[in-house]
């Protein structure tokens, strides 16, 4: 591949990602609702990009579970049923449990968790539903990010996007009591796990066998 072709390929991938980012945000924020049909031609015209670039962006979102491709109908924002939601929340809880156990092994990272928890408590005191929801999601994401487990974080990101899409489309704003108790459970779990390593061993050093 020539240098010019390599630059062209990189630029195209960058456009793919930019289009996917914009579409993803519209979906998870509830701006584009479940069941909405997505037409490559219309999106390409709106973004002033080629249909090929938009198709690549849509395929990326399909891989993240945010949209589906219907035979003879095109692309559509995924609609979650009650079982889908159950799967998402139980999977998210499992990932968060592992993240909490791993993060608890690093007391030096606890300050960031406590800051995020304080933000959640302040949001709960304000009574602003959306602020509570965002603070709750932020606390959970902070704990996952501090676990030091990249594959876990990647899986959590995909699940988290689908959860946010469901919450935005269904107005499923977390009640004040639920959000704070959820955060308290995670923080207590972190405290309990601080001095135990029974369920997770240290990751191997790079290059070790």
PDB file of C-alpha atoms in Angstrom, residues 1-207:
ATOM      1  CA  UNK A   1       0.000   0.000   0.000  1.00  0.00           C
ATOM      2  CA  UNK A   2       1.422   3.385  -0.980  1.00  0.00           C
ATOM      3  CA  UNK A   3       1.764   6.209   1.535  1.00  0.00           C
ATOM      4  CA  UNK A   4      -1.049   8.130  -0.192  1.00  0.00           C
ATOM      5  CA  UNK A   5      -3.388   5.162   0.016  1.00  0.00           C
ATOM      6  CA  UNK A   6      -2.481   4.656   3.672  1.00  0.00           C
ATOM      7  CA  UNK A   7      -3.335   8.282   4.476  1.00  0.00           C
ATOM      8  CA  UNK A   8      -6.619   7.911   2.603  1.00  0.00           C
ATOM      9  CA  UNK A   9      -7.482   4.750   4.544  1.00  0.00           C
ATOM     10  CA  UNK A  10      -6.709   6.417   7.885  1.00  0.00           C
ATOM     11  CA  UNK A  11      -8.836   9.446   6.964  1.00  0.00           C
ATOM     12  CA  UNK A  12     -11.734   7.181   5.997  1.00  0.00           C
ATOM     13  CA  UNK A  13     -11.534   5.286   9.301  1.00  0.00           C
ATOM     14  CA  UNK A  14     -11.518   8.612  11.143  1.00  0.00           C
ATOM     15  CA  UNK A  15     -14.689   9.668   9.319  1.00  0.00           C
ATOM     16  CA  UNK A  16     -16.268   6.300  10.106  1.00  0.00           C
ATOM     17  CA  UNK A  17     -15.587   6.799  13.800  1.00  0.00           C
ATOM     18  CA  UNK A  18     -16.758  10.422  13.808  1.00  0.00           C
ATOM     19  CA  UNK A  19     -20.051   9.467  12.161  1.00  0.00           C
ATOM     20  CA  UNK A  20     -20.471   6.528  14.540  1.00  0.00           C
ATOM     21  CA  UNK A  21     -19.797   8.791  17.543  1.00  0.00           C
ATOM     22  CA  UNK A  22     -22.449  11.294  16.443  1.00  0.00           C
ATOM     23  CA  UNK A  23     -25.042   8.606  15.750  1.00  0.00           C
ATOM     24  CA  UNK A  24     -24.237   6.789  18.990  1.00  0.00           C
ATOM     25  CA  UNK A  25     -24.748   9.939  21.033  1.00  0.00           C
ATOM     26  CA  UNK A  26     -28.090  10.595  19.347  1.00  0.00           C
ATOM     27  CA  UNK A  27     -29.229   7.058  20.166  1.00  0.00           C
ATOM     28  CA  UNK A  28     -28.043   6.743  23.782  1.00  0.00           C
ATOM     29  CA  UNK A  29     -29.362  10.218  24.630  1.00  0.00           C
ATOM     30  CA  UNK A  30     -32.843   9.301  23.399  1.00  0.00           C
ATOM     31  CA  UNK A  31     -32.799  11.852  20.585  1.00  0.00           C
ATOM     32  CA  UNK A  32     -33.271   8.962  18.154  1.00  0.00           C
ATOM     33  CA  UNK A  33     -35.765   6.505  19.640  1.00  0.00           C
ATOM     34  CA  UNK A  34     -35.876   2.689  19.484  1.00  0.00           C
ATOM     35  CA  UNK A  35     -37.543   1.424  16.324  1.00  0.00           C
ATOM     36  CA  UNK A  36     -36.459   4.450  14.286  1.00  0.00           C
ATOM     37  CA  UNK A  37     -35.393   3.536  10.755  1.00  0.00           C
ATOM     38  CA  UNK A  38     -31.994   4.816   9.694  1.00  0.00           C
ATOM     39  CA  UNK A  39     -31.534   5.416   5.979  1.00  0.00           C
ATOM     40  CA  UNK A  40     -27.986   5.479   4.663  1.00  0.00           C
ATOM     41  CA  UNK A  41     -28.816   8.002   1.949  1.00  0.00           C
ATOM     42  CA  UNK A  42     -30.498  10.457   4.331  1.00  0.00           C
ATOM     43  CA  UNK A  43     -27.746  10.224   6.932  1.00  0.00           C
ATOM     44  CA  UNK A  44     -25.044  10.572   4.277  1.00  0.00           C
ATOM     45  CA  UNK A  45     -26.713  13.738   2.991  1.00  0.00           C
ATOM     46  CA  UNK A  46     -27.101  15.141   6.514  1.00  0.00           C
ATOM     47  CA  UNK A  47     -23.461  14.462   7.430  1.00  0.00           C
ATOM     48  CA  UNK A  48     -22.174  15.285   3.945  1.00  0.00           C
ATOM     49  CA  UNK A  49     -20.351  11.960   3.815  1.00  0.00           C
ATOM     50  CA  UNK A  50     -20.390   9.037   1.409  1.00  0.00           C
ATOM     51  CA  UNK A  51     -22.859   6.181   1.838  1.00  0.00           C
ATOM     52  CA  UNK A  52     -19.910   3.828   2.247  1.00  0.00           C
ATOM     53  CA  UNK A  53     -18.634   5.819   5.213  1.00  0.00           C
ATOM     54  CA  UNK A  54     -22.089   5.894   6.801  1.00  0.00           C
ATOM     55  CA  UNK A  55     -22.531   2.171   6.189  1.00  0.00           C
ATOM     56  CA  UNK A  56     -19.250   1.502   8.004  1.00  0.00           C
ATOM     57  CA  UNK A  57     -20.416   3.680  10.917  1.00  0.00           C
ATOM     58  CA  UNK A  58     -23.732   1.826  11.096  1.00  0.00           C
ATOM     59  CA  UNK A  59     -21.959  -1.525  11.061  1.00  0.00           C
ATOM     60  CA  UNK A  60     -19.865  -0.320  13.993  1.00  0.00           C
ATOM     61  CA  UNK A  61     -23.026   0.542  15.946  1.00  0.00           C
ATOM     62  CA  UNK A  62     -24.577  -2.804  15.055  1.00  0.00           C
ATOM     63  CA  UNK A  63     -21.535  -4.480  16.599  1.00  0.00           C
ATOM     64  CA  UNK A  64     -22.233  -2.501  19.781  1.00  0.00           C
ATOM     65  CA  UNK A  65     -25.821  -3.736  19.906  1.00  0.00           C
ATOM     66  CA  UNK A  66     -27.408  -0.319  19.346  1.00  0.00           C
ATOM     67  CA  UNK A  67     -28.939  -0.955  15.913  1.00  0.00           C
ATOM     68  CA  UNK A  68     -30.015  -3.925  13.812  1.00  0.00           C
ATOM     69  CA  UNK A  69     -30.192  -4.551  10.083  1.00  0.00           C
ATOM     70  CA  UNK A  70     -33.569  -5.811   8.875  1.00  0.00           C
ATOM     71  CA  UNK A  71     -33.787  -7.814   5.637  1.00  0.00           C
ATOM     72  CA  UNK A  72     -35.333  -5.653   2.908  1.00  0.00           C
ATOM     73  CA  UNK A  73     -35.956  -2.874   5.462  1.00  0.00           C
ATOM     74  CA  UNK A  74     -32.521  -1.461   6.228  1.00  0.00           C
ATOM     75  CA  UNK A  75     -31.158  -0.237   9.529  1.00  0.00           C
ATOM     76  CA  UNK A  76     -33.204   0.300  12.686  1.00  0.00           C
ATOM     77  CA  UNK A  77     -32.471   1.395  16.256  1.00  0.00           C
ATOM     78  CA  UNK A  78     -32.800  -1.683  18.440  1.00  0.00           C
ATOM     79  CA  UNK A  79     -35.897  -2.081  20.618  1.00  0.00           C
ATOM     80  CA  UNK A  80     -35.254  -3.788  23.951  1.00  0.00           C
ATOM     81  CA  UNK A  81     -37.839  -6.096  25.490  1.00  0.00           C
ATOM     82  CA  UNK A  82     -38.092  -6.922  29.201  1.00  0.00           C
ATOM     83  CA  UNK A  83     -35.778  -9.928  28.881  1.00  0.00           C
ATOM     84  CA  UNK A  84     -33.162  -7.813  27.087  1.00  0.00           C
ATOM     85  CA  UNK A  85     -33.280  -5.295  29.925  1.00  0.00           C
ATOM     86  CA  UNK A  86     -32.954  -8.069  32.518  1.00  0.00           C
ATOM     87  CA  UNK A  87     -29.910  -9.420  30.697  1.00  0.00           C
ATOM     88  CA  UNK A  88     -28.307  -5.974  30.538  1.00  0.00           C
ATOM     89  CA  UNK A  89     -28.808  -5.151  34.206  1.00  0.00           C
ATOM     90  CA  UNK A  90     -27.678  -8.560  35.483  1.00  0.00           C
ATOM     91  CA  UNK A  91     -24.614  -8.499  33.237  1.00  0.00           C
ATOM     92  CA  UNK A  92     -23.795  -4.961  34.313  1.00  0.00           C
ATOM     93  CA  UNK A  93     -24.087  -5.986  37.970  1.00  0.00           C
ATOM     94  CA  UNK A  94     -21.678  -8.890  37.424  1.00  0.00           C
ATOM     95  CA  UNK A  95     -19.131  -6.675  35.684  1.00  0.00           C
ATOM     96  CA  UNK A  96     -19.411  -4.032  38.401  1.00  0.00           C
ATOM     97  CA  UNK A  97     -18.942  -6.650  41.126  1.00  0.00           C
ATOM     98  CA  UNK A  98     -15.688  -7.814  39.561  1.00  0.00           C
ATOM     99  CA  UNK A  99     -14.585  -4.215  39.005  1.00  0.00           C
ATOM    100  CA  UNK A 100     -15.261  -3.373  42.657  1.00  0.00           C
ATOM    101  CA  UNK A 101     -13.201  -6.344  43.849  1.00  0.00           C
ATOM    102  CA  UNK A 102     -10.292  -5.369  41.614  1.00  0.00           C
ATOM    103  CA  UNK A 103     -10.474  -1.652  42.407  1.00  0.00           C
ATOM    104  CA  UNK A 104     -10.545  -2.387  46.155  1.00  0.00           C
ATOM    105  CA  UNK A 105      -7.050  -3.848  45.861  1.00  0.00           C
ATOM    106  CA  UNK A 106      -5.681  -0.349  45.213  1.00  0.00           C
ATOM    107  CA  UNK A 107      -6.364   1.907  48.240  1.00  0.00           C
ATOM    108  CA  UNK A 108      -4.517   4.750  46.516  1.00  0.00           C
ATOM    109  CA  UNK A 109      -7.353   4.955  43.986  1.00  0.00           C
ATOM    110  CA  UNK A 110     -10.079   5.210  46.608  1.00  0.00           C
ATOM    111  CA  UNK A 111     -10.062   9.023  46.654  1.00  0.00           C
ATOM    112  CA  UNK A 112     -11.462   9.184  43.106  1.00  0.00           C
ATOM    113  CA  UNK A 113     -14.231   6.763  44.040  1.00  0.00           C
ATOM    114  CA  UNK A 114     -15.154   8.792  47.106  1.00  0.00           C
ATOM    115  CA  UNK A 115     -15.288  11.995  45.056  1.00  0.00           C
ATOM    116  CA  UNK A 116     -17.673  10.337  42.587  1.00  0.00           C
ATOM    117  CA  UNK A 117     -19.786   9.029  45.483  1.00  0.00           C
ATOM    118  CA  UNK A 118     -19.935  12.506  47.061  1.00  0.00           C
ATOM    119  CA  UNK A 119     -21.171  13.879  43.721  1.00  0.00           C
ATOM    120  CA  UNK A 120     -23.899  11.223  43.735  1.00  0.00           C
ATOM    121  CA  UNK A 121     -24.965  12.111  47.276  1.00  0.00           C
ATOM    122  CA  UNK A 122     -25.104  15.805  46.361  1.00  0.00           C
ATOM    123  CA  UNK A 123     -27.221  15.000  43.311  1.00  0.00           C
ATOM    124  CA  UNK A 124     -29.561  12.900  45.443  1.00  0.00           C
ATOM    125  CA  UNK A 125     -29.933  15.779  47.887  1.00  0.00           C
ATOM    126  CA  UNK A 126     -30.845  18.114  45.023  1.00  0.00           C
ATOM    127  CA  UNK A 127     -33.690  15.844  43.925  1.00  0.00           C
ATOM    128  CA  UNK A 128     -32.902  16.386  40.233  1.00  0.00           C
ATOM    129  CA  UNK A 129     -33.720  13.049  38.590  1.00  0.00           C
ATOM    130  CA  UNK A 130     -31.459  13.382  35.594  1.00  0.00           C
ATOM    131  CA  UNK A 131     -28.602  14.694  37.702  1.00  0.00           C
ATOM    132  CA  UNK A 132     -29.002  11.693  40.010  1.00  0.00           C
ATOM    133  CA  UNK A 133     -28.951   9.296  37.078  1.00  0.00           C
ATOM    134  CA  UNK A 134     -25.835  10.844  35.530  1.00  0.00           C
ATOM    135  CA  UNK A 135     -24.013  10.890  38.882  1.00  0.00           C
ATOM    136  CA  UNK A 136     -24.927   7.252  39.517  1.00  0.00           C
ATOM    137  CA  UNK A 137     -23.664   6.186  36.101  1.00  0.00           C
ATOM    138  CA  UNK A 138     -20.500   8.230  36.637  1.00  0.00           C
ATOM    139  CA  UNK A 139     -19.752   6.529  39.968  1.00  0.00           C
ATOM    140  CA  UNK A 140     -20.129   3.071  38.465  1.00  0.00           C
ATOM    141  CA  UNK A 141     -17.995   3.997  35.465  1.00  0.00           C
ATOM    142  CA  UNK A 142     -15.305   5.432  37.743  1.00  0.00           C
ATOM    143  CA  UNK A 143     -15.052   2.180  39.684  1.00  0.00           C
ATOM    144  CA  UNK A 144     -14.811   0.185  36.459  1.00  0.00           C
ATOM    145  CA  UNK A 145     -12.101   2.498  35.124  1.00  0.00           C
ATOM    146  CA  UNK A 146     -10.050   2.032  38.310  1.00  0.00           C
ATOM    147  CA  UNK A 147     -10.184  -1.771  38.169  1.00  0.00           C
ATOM    148  CA  UNK A 148      -7.175  -1.891  35.855  1.00  0.00           C
ATOM    149  CA  UNK A 149      -8.861  -4.414  33.557  1.00  0.00           C
ATOM    150  CA  UNK A 150      -9.092  -3.144  29.976  1.00  0.00           C
ATOM    151  CA  UNK A 151     -11.234  -5.975  28.620  1.00  0.00           C
ATOM    152  CA  UNK A 152     -13.704  -5.574  31.458  1.00  0.00           C
ATOM    153  CA  UNK A 153     -13.862  -1.831  30.789  1.00  0.00           C
ATOM    154  CA  UNK A 154     -14.490  -2.432  27.078  1.00  0.00           C
ATOM    155  CA  UNK A 155     -17.339  -4.851  27.757  1.00  0.00           C
ATOM    156  CA  UNK A 156     -18.800  -2.507  30.364  1.00  0.00           C
ATOM    157  CA  UNK A 157     -18.777   0.375  27.879  1.00  0.00           C
ATOM    158  CA  UNK A 158     -20.895  -1.609  25.412  1.00  0.00           C
ATOM    159  CA  UNK A 159     -23.361  -2.699  28.104  1.00  0.00           C
ATOM    160  CA  UNK A 160     -23.463   0.798  29.576  1.00  0.00           C
ATOM    161  CA  UNK A 161     -24.401   2.367  26.251  1.00  0.00           C
ATOM    162  CA  UNK A 162     -27.354   0.019  25.886  1.00  0.00           C
ATOM    163  CA  UNK A 163     -28.455   0.718  29.455  1.00  0.00           C
ATOM    164  CA  UNK A 164     -28.307   4.479  28.807  1.00  0.00           C
ATOM    165  CA  UNK A 165     -30.321   4.044  25.628  1.00  0.00           C
ATOM    166  CA  UNK A 166     -33.006   2.148  27.547  1.00  0.00           C
ATOM    167  CA  UNK A 167     -33.094   4.715  30.339  1.00  0.00           C
ATOM    168  CA  UNK A 168     -33.314   7.650  27.926  1.00  0.00           C
ATOM    169  CA  UNK A 169     -36.015   6.104  25.754  1.00  0.00           C
ATOM    170  CA  UNK A 170     -38.157   4.930  28.667  1.00  0.00           C
ATOM    171  CA  UNK A 171     -37.588   7.916  30.970  1.00  0.00           C
ATOM    172  CA  UNK A 172     -36.282   5.381  33.467  1.00  0.00           C
ATOM    173  CA  UNK A 173     -34.703   7.939  35.762  1.00  0.00           C
ATOM    174  CA  UNK A 174     -33.218   6.410  38.893  1.00  0.00           C
ATOM    175  CA  UNK A 175     -35.145   7.226  42.076  1.00  0.00           C
ATOM    176  CA  UNK A 176     -33.138   9.034  44.722  1.00  0.00           C
ATOM    177  CA  UNK A 177     -33.224   6.134  47.217  1.00  0.00           C
ATOM    178  CA  UNK A 178     -32.229   3.524  44.639  1.00  0.00           C
ATOM    179  CA  UNK A 179     -29.294   5.486  43.280  1.00  0.00           C
ATOM    180  CA  UNK A 180     -27.743   6.277  46.650  1.00  0.00           C
ATOM    181  CA  UNK A 181     -28.273   2.757  47.993  1.00  0.00           C
ATOM    182  CA  UNK A 182     -26.701   1.373  44.828  1.00  0.00           C
ATOM    183  CA  UNK A 183     -23.678   3.591  45.328  1.00  0.00           C
ATOM    184  CA  UNK A 184     -23.452   2.733  49.019  1.00  0.00           C
ATOM    185  CA  UNK A 185     -23.512  -0.990  48.223  1.00  0.00           C
ATOM    186  CA  UNK A 186     -20.592  -0.570  45.837  1.00  0.00           C
ATOM    187  CA  UNK A 187     -18.617   1.531  48.304  1.00  0.00           C
ATOM    188  CA  UNK A 188     -19.249  -0.950  51.151  1.00  0.00           C
ATOM    189  CA  UNK A 189     -18.171  -3.753  48.854  1.00  0.00           C
ATOM    190  CA  UNK A 190     -14.971  -1.875  48.104  1.00  0.00           C
ATOM    191  CA  UNK A 191     -14.292  -1.464  51.832  1.00  0.00           C
ATOM    192  CA  UNK A 192     -14.933  -5.145  52.542  1.00  0.00           C
ATOM    193  CA  UNK A 193     -12.635  -6.195  49.725  1.00  0.00           C
ATOM    194  CA  UNK A 194      -9.795  -3.861  50.645  1.00  0.00           C
ATOM    195  CA  UNK A 195      -7.761  -6.464  52.542  1.00  0.00           C
ATOM    196  CA  UNK A 196      -8.779  -9.669  50.807  1.00  0.00           C
ATOM    197  CA  UNK A 197      -7.471 -11.185  47.604  1.00  0.00           C
ATOM    198  CA  UNK A 198      -9.284 -14.498  47.687  1.00  0.00           C
ATOM    199  CA  UNK A 199     -11.366 -14.023  44.566  1.00  0.00           C
ATOM    200  CA  UNK A 200      -8.880 -12.318  42.252  1.00  0.00           C
ATOM    201  CA  UNK A 201      -5.190 -12.892  41.875  1.00  0.00           C
ATOM    202  CA  UNK A 202      -2.667 -10.312  40.751  1.00  0.00           C
ATOM    203  CA  UNK A 203      -2.417 -10.085  36.958  1.00  0.00           C
ATOM    204  CA  UNK A 204       0.791 -11.606  35.601  1.00  0.00           C
ATOM    205  CA  UNK A 205       3.678  -9.284  34.866  1.00  0.00           C
ATOM    206  CA  UNK A 206       4.168  -8.378  31.222  1.00  0.00           C
ATOM    207  CA  UNK A 207       6.221 -11.053  29.477  1.00  0.00           C
TER     208      UNK A 207
END
